[in-house]
Tab-separated table of C-alpha atoms in Angstrom:
chain	number	residue	atom	x	y	z
C	314	MET	CA	5.503	2.796	-16.707
C	315	LYS	CA	4.605	6.444	-16.970
C	316	ARG	CA	0.722	6.523	-17.239
C	317	THR	CA	0.992	4.365	-14.122
C	318	PHE	CA	-1.752	3.407	-11.251
C	319	PHE	CA	-4.748	3.717	-13.445
C	320	TYR	CA	-6.724	0.855	-12.346
C	321	CYS	CA	-8.799	-1.716	-14.035
C	322	LEU	CA	-9.896	-5.113	-14.405
C	323	THR	CA	-9.426	-6.750	-17.954
C	324	LEU	CA	-12.917	-7.303	-17.886
C	325	THR	CA	-13.635	-3.639	-17.866
C	326	LEU	CA	-11.290	-2.659	-20.194
C	327	CYS	CA	-11.945	0.916	-20.967
C	328	ALA	CA	-15.238	1.020	-19.561
C	329	PRO	CA	-15.953	4.156	-17.819
C	330	LEU	CA	-16.773	3.941	-13.990
C	331	VAL	CA	-20.375	4.716	-12.955
C	332	ALA	CA	-20.687	3.099	-9.358
C	333	CYS	CA	-18.647	3.187	-6.501
C	334	THR	CA	-18.956	1.198	-3.341
C	335	SER	CA	-16.868	0.216	-0.774
C	336	GLY	CA	-16.733	-3.084	1.353
C	337	ALA	CA	-16.238	-6.720	0.773
C	338	ASP	CA	-20.138	-7.246	1.758
C	339	SER	CA	-20.939	-5.432	-1.556
C	340	PRO	CA	-23.411	-7.060	-4.100
C	341	ALA	CA	-22.201	-10.173	-6.077
C	342	PRO	CA	-20.256	-9.889	-9.260
C	343	SER	CA	-22.712	-10.188	-12.280
C	344	PRO	CA	-20.614	-11.078	-15.833
C	345	SER	CA	-21.051	-7.697	-17.132
C	346	GLY	CA	-20.993	-3.618	-16.723
C	347	PRO	CA	-21.319	-1.863	-13.598
C	348	VAL	CA	-20.659	-4.838	-11.329
C	349	ALA	CA	-17.355	-5.332	-12.408
C	350	GLU	CA	-16.728	-1.598	-12.344
C	351	THR	CA	-17.536	-1.727	-8.772
C	352	SER	CA	-15.102	-4.598	-8.067
C	353	ALA	CA	-12.456	-1.975	-9.552
C	354	VAL	CA	-13.164	0.275	-6.921
C	355	ILE	CA	-13.402	-2.227	-3.954
C	356	ALA	CA	-9.998	-3.306	-5.003
C	357	LEU	CA	-8.636	0.648	-5.163
C	358	ASN	CA	-9.757	0.939	-1.557
C	359	ALA	CA	-8.037	-2.313	-0.571
C	360	ASP	CA	-4.840	-0.953	-2.151
C	361	LYS	CA	-5.139	2.410	-0.443
C	362	ALA	CA	-5.723	0.845	2.937
C	363	LEU	CA	-2.996	-1.384	2.301
C	364	TYR	CA	-0.385	1.544	1.364
C	365	ALA	CA	-1.365	3.377	4.370
C	366	ALA	CA	-0.369	0.249	6.491
C	367	GLU	CA	3.120	-0.294	4.763
C	368	ALA	CA	3.640	3.345	4.971
C	369	ALA	CA	2.970	3.525	8.412
C	370	TYR	CA	5.235	0.632	9.404
C	371	ASN	CA	7.933	1.788	7.224
C	372	ALA	CA	8.753	5.136	8.751
C	373	PRO	CA	9.571	3.985	12.293
C	374	ALA	CA	11.038	0.673	11.183
C	375	HIS	CA	13.594	2.516	9.138
C	376	ALA	CA	14.334	5.086	11.617
C	377	TYR	CA	14.817	2.264	14.185
C	378	VAL	CA	17.282	0.339	11.766
C	379	THR	CA	19.265	3.503	10.812
C	380	ALA	CA	19.757	4.694	14.380
C	381	ASP	CA	20.398	1.205	15.519
C	382	ALA	CA	23.248	1.033	12.829
C	383	LYS	CA	24.773	4.145	14.250
C	384	GLY	CA	24.632	2.928	17.678
C	385	LEU	CA	22.207	5.956	18.786
C	386	LEU	CA	19.604	3.530	20.402
C	387	SER	CA	20.194	2.698	24.271
C	388	ALA	CA	19.094	-0.681	25.528
C	389	SER	CA	16.173	0.952	27.101
C	390	VAL	CA	14.838	2.179	23.889
C	391	LYS	CA	15.343	-1.055	22.033
C	392	ALA	CA	13.593	-2.792	24.293
C	393	GLN	CA	10.451	-0.762	24.430
C	394	VAL	CA	10.694	-0.014	20.323
C	395	LYS	CA	11.356	-3.620	19.239
C	396	PRO	CA	8.268	-5.200	20.257
C	397	LEU	CA	6.100	-2.449	18.881
C	398	LEU	CA	7.779	-2.719	15.695
C	399	VAL	CA	7.491	-6.531	15.739
C	400	ASP	CA	3.443	-6.109	16.343
C	401	ALA	CA	3.048	-3.557	13.696
C	402	TYR	CA	4.857	-5.843	11.068
C	403	ASN	CA	2.735	-8.658	12.464
C	404	GLY	CA	-0.440	-6.232	11.804
C	405	VAL	CA	1.167	-5.464	8.179
C	406	VAL	CA	1.367	-9.347	7.379
C	407	VAL	CA	-2.641	-9.199	8.448
C	408	ALA	CA	-3.276	-6.512	6.390
C	409	ARG	CA	-1.674	-8.075	3.576
C	410	CYS	CA	-3.939	-11.260	3.856
C	411	ALA	CA	-7.216	-9.247	4.184
C	412	HIS	CA	-5.924	-7.033	1.363
C	413	SER	CA	-5.523	-10.309	-0.647
C	414	PHE	CA	-8.889	-11.727	0.454
C	415	VAL	CA	-10.756	-8.585	-0.687
C	416	LYS	CA	-9.363	-8.342	-3.847
C	417	LEU	CA	-10.183	-12.061	-4.431
C	418	ALA	CA	-13.495	-11.702	-3.384
C	419	ALA	CA	-14.299	-8.610	-5.798
C	420	GLY	CA	-12.713	-11.028	-8.823
C	421	VAL	CA	-9.563	-9.242	-9.057
C	422	VAL	CA	-6.432	-11.739	-8.924
C	423	GLN	CA	-3.739	-9.129	-9.426
C	424	GLY	CA	-1.567	-8.363	-6.265
C	425	VAL	CA	-2.658	-11.035	-3.880
C	426	LEU	CA	-0.237	-12.921	-2.229
C	427	PRO	CA	0.433	-16.706	-3.236
C	428	SER	CA	-1.584	-19.190	-2.366
C	429	GLY	CA	0.715	-20.553	-0.243
C	430	ASP	CA	0.535	-17.451	1.790
C	431	LEU	CA	-2.985	-17.083	1.495
C	432	ASP	CA	-3.200	-20.427	3.169
C	433	LYS	CA	-1.293	-19.289	6.173
C	434	CYS	CA	-3.921	-16.320	6.641
C	435	PRO	CA	-6.146	-16.258	9.840
C	436	ALA	CA	-9.527	-16.707	9.216
C	437	THR	CA	-10.249	-13.357	10.749
C	438	ALA	CA	-8.096	-11.392	8.290
C	439	ARG	CA	-10.393	-11.999	4.985
C	440	SER	CA	-12.317	-8.912	4.770
C	441	GLN	CA	-12.198	-5.011	4.317
C	442	ALA	CA	-13.007	-4.408	7.910
C	443	ALA	CA	-10.020	-6.584	8.712
C	444	LEU	CA	-8.055	-4.722	6.643
C	445	ASP	CA	-9.000	-1.431	8.092
C	446	ASN	CA	-8.759	-2.703	11.676
C	447	ALA	CA	-4.995	-3.939	10.813
C	448	LYS	CA	-4.168	-0.454	9.105
C	449	ALA	CA	-5.582	1.296	12.554
C	450	GLU	CA	-3.459	-1.209	14.270
C	451	VAL	CA	-0.248	-0.809	12.293
C	452	GLU	CA	-0.626	3.195	12.550
C	453	GLY	CA	-1.152	3.197	16.334
C	454	LEU	CA	2.038	0.718	17.176
C	455	SER	CA	3.841	2.798	14.468
C	456	ALA	CA	3.110	5.950	16.322
C	457	GLN	CA	4.143	4.580	19.680
C	458	ALA	CA	7.372	3.372	18.414
C	459	SER	CA	8.169	6.786	16.750
C	460	SER	CA	7.294	8.619	19.633
C	461	LEU	CA	10.372	6.881	21.503
C	462	LEU	CA	12.702	6.960	18.641
C	463	PRO	CA	15.291	9.925	18.978
C	464	LYS	CA	14.568	12.531	16.209
C	465	PRO	CA	16.534	12.740	13.180
C	466	LYS	CA	19.210	15.640	13.261
Z	619	MET	CA	-9.390	17.461	-10.878
Z	620	ASP	CA	-9.338	16.968	-14.837
Z	621	LYS	CA	-7.554	14.113	-16.371
Z	622	ALA	CA	-4.497	16.054	-17.812
Z	623	LYS	CA	-3.628	16.662	-13.803
Z	624	LEU	CA	-4.308	13.339	-12.672
Z	625	PHE	CA	-2.090	11.913	-15.343
Z	626	ASP	CA	0.557	14.930	-14.233
Z	627	MET	CA	0.558	13.094	-10.671
Z	628	LEU	CA	0.696	10.039	-11.804
Z	629	ASP	CA	4.112	10.531	-13.671
Z	630	LYS	CA	5.145	12.109	-10.585
Z	631	ALA	CA	4.607	9.005	-8.333
Z	632	GLY	CA	6.085	6.969	-10.907
Z	633	ASP	CA	9.353	8.900	-11.081
Z	634	PHE	CA	9.466	8.927	-7.313
Z	635	ILE	CA	9.349	5.214	-7.099
Z	636	GLU	CA	11.784	4.668	-9.970
Z	637	ALA	CA	14.284	6.991	-8.355
Z	638	LEU	CA	13.321	5.074	-4.869
Z	639	ALA	CA	14.546	1.707	-6.208
Z	640	PRO	CA	18.324	1.790	-6.282
Z	641	LEU	CA	18.166	3.551	-2.939
Z	642	ALA	CA	16.368	1.107	-1.117
Z	643	ILE	CA	18.477	-1.752	-2.627
Z	644	ALA	CA	21.413	0.203	-1.319
Z	645	ILE	CA	20.605	1.181	2.107
Z	646	GLY	CA	18.235	-1.799	2.874
Z	647	GLY	CA	15.073	0.495	3.147
Z	648	PRO	CA	13.641	3.486	1.592
Z	649	THR	CA	14.534	6.956	3.477
Z	650	VAL	CA	11.474	7.735	5.324
Z	651	GLY	CA	10.631	11.082	3.845
Z	652	LYS	CA	10.564	9.383	0.220
Z	653	VAL	CA	8.622	6.829	0.876
Z	654	ILE	CA	6.114	8.976	2.506
Z	655	ASP	CA	6.191	11.128	-0.529
Z	656	VAL	CA	5.586	8.290	-2.669
Z	657	VAL	CA	2.679	6.725	-0.604
Z	658	GLU	CA	1.181	10.038	-0.572
Z	659	ALA	CA	1.199	10.689	-3.912
Z	660	VAL	CA	-0.199	7.074	-4.624
Z	661	ASP	CA	-2.873	8.006	-1.982
Z	662	ASP	CA	-4.031	11.035	-3.583
Z	663	VAL	CA	-4.062	9.258	-6.999
Z	664	VAL	CA	-6.483	6.656	-5.561
Z	665	GLU	CA	-8.755	9.612	-4.220
Z	666	ASN	CA	-8.655	11.300	-7.319
Z	667	ILE	CA	-9.284	8.150	-9.055
Z	668	THR	CA	-12.254	7.315	-6.956
Z	669	ALA	CA	-13.648	10.715	-7.115
Z	670	LEU	CA	-13.727	10.511	-10.959
Z	671	ALA	CA	-15.307	7.240	-10.692
Z	672	LYS	CA	-17.971	8.655	-8.706
Z	673	GLU	CA	-18.457	11.308	-11.802
Z	674	GLY	CA	-18.374	8.781	-14.383
Z	675	LYS	CA	-15.221	10.186	-16.059
Z	676	ALA	CA	-12.545	7.809	-15.257
Z	677	VAL	CA	-11.661	5.267	-17.930
Z	678	LEU	CA	-9.586	2.280	-16.650
Z	679	GLN	CA	-6.731	0.759	-18.267
Z	680	SER	CA	-5.552	-2.584	-18.201
Z	681	ASN	CA	-1.783	-2.323	-18.547
Z	682	ASP	CA	-1.442	-0.201	-15.410
Z	683	VAL	CA	-2.553	-2.854	-12.776
Z	684	ASP	CA	1.102	-4.284	-13.312
Z	685	ALA	CA	2.550	-1.130	-12.104
Z	686	ILE	CA	0.490	-0.466	-8.928
Z	687	ASP	CA	1.460	-4.184	-8.097
Z	688	ALA	CA	4.721	-2.898	-8.662
Z	689	ALA	CA	4.981	-0.068	-6.346
Z	690	LEU	CA	2.960	-2.236	-3.654
Z	691	SER	CA	5.559	-4.969	-3.888
Z	692	ARG	CA	8.339	-2.686	-3.827
Z	693	ILE	CA	7.055	-1.329	-0.602
Z	694	ARG	CA	6.070	-4.794	0.809
Z	695	HIS	CA	9.820	-5.901	0.339
Z	696	ALA	CA	11.598	-3.222	1.669
Z	697	ASN	CA	9.307	-3.607	4.979
Z	698	ASP	CA	10.296	-7.151	4.828
Z	699	ALA	CA	13.860	-6.698	4.917
Z	700	LEU	CA	13.169	-3.460	7.554
Z	701	ASN	CA	11.438	-6.278	9.574
Z	702	ALA	CA	14.263	-9.061	9.381
Z	703	ALA	CA	16.990	-6.411	10.690
Z	704	ILE	CA	14.625	-5.303	13.470
Z	705	GLN	CA	14.266	-9.167	14.051
Z	706	ALA	CA	18.254	-9.631	14.077
Z	707	SER	CA	18.793	-6.463	16.408
């Protein structure tokens, strides 16, 4: 488990990375060498964006649930924050969809949603741009939610 | 950043996540600070892998794909649980 997080494709086992691009509109992969390496970097960037979206949601969502369990949230605050968090979670779901499609387009099958879940993904959530937009939306909504929640003592 | 330093960061990120798992199970979601620490650690790692890749220095290893997938999966499941709790509140 240690030595974790180094990314790769089975096709590029132990191959040095020599190229770096981003975005789903990169040149189409060919069977060998630098193209597969480019795919690995695309997958890394997609993972990075999804991590950011998941983390942005997690902080206020956990703060909300914890405060609510302790009875620290007024009805007014709950009425303001809950819709923001619901929208933020929906953004996370879109980010997960886009993340999966970006990785599939790059030829990476690990870490993608099950095919049944992929079928439910909107057609607009299938690119790096969609992933970046969803991430930005989640971050914005989460920041709003955080600003309304009581600060931890 | 050299490779030894990068491996050290990877180890620390892995330790964070391993320590986090039982806590997440116990309270239904990771503590905020810990999760941010983990994500920032992973984020740093990705940044540095990308930087190394640009320099042609990184060597990819196939058996680590599962580990990064597992980390994402843990955060995903924690957020799914939080969403369920929020919907029910």
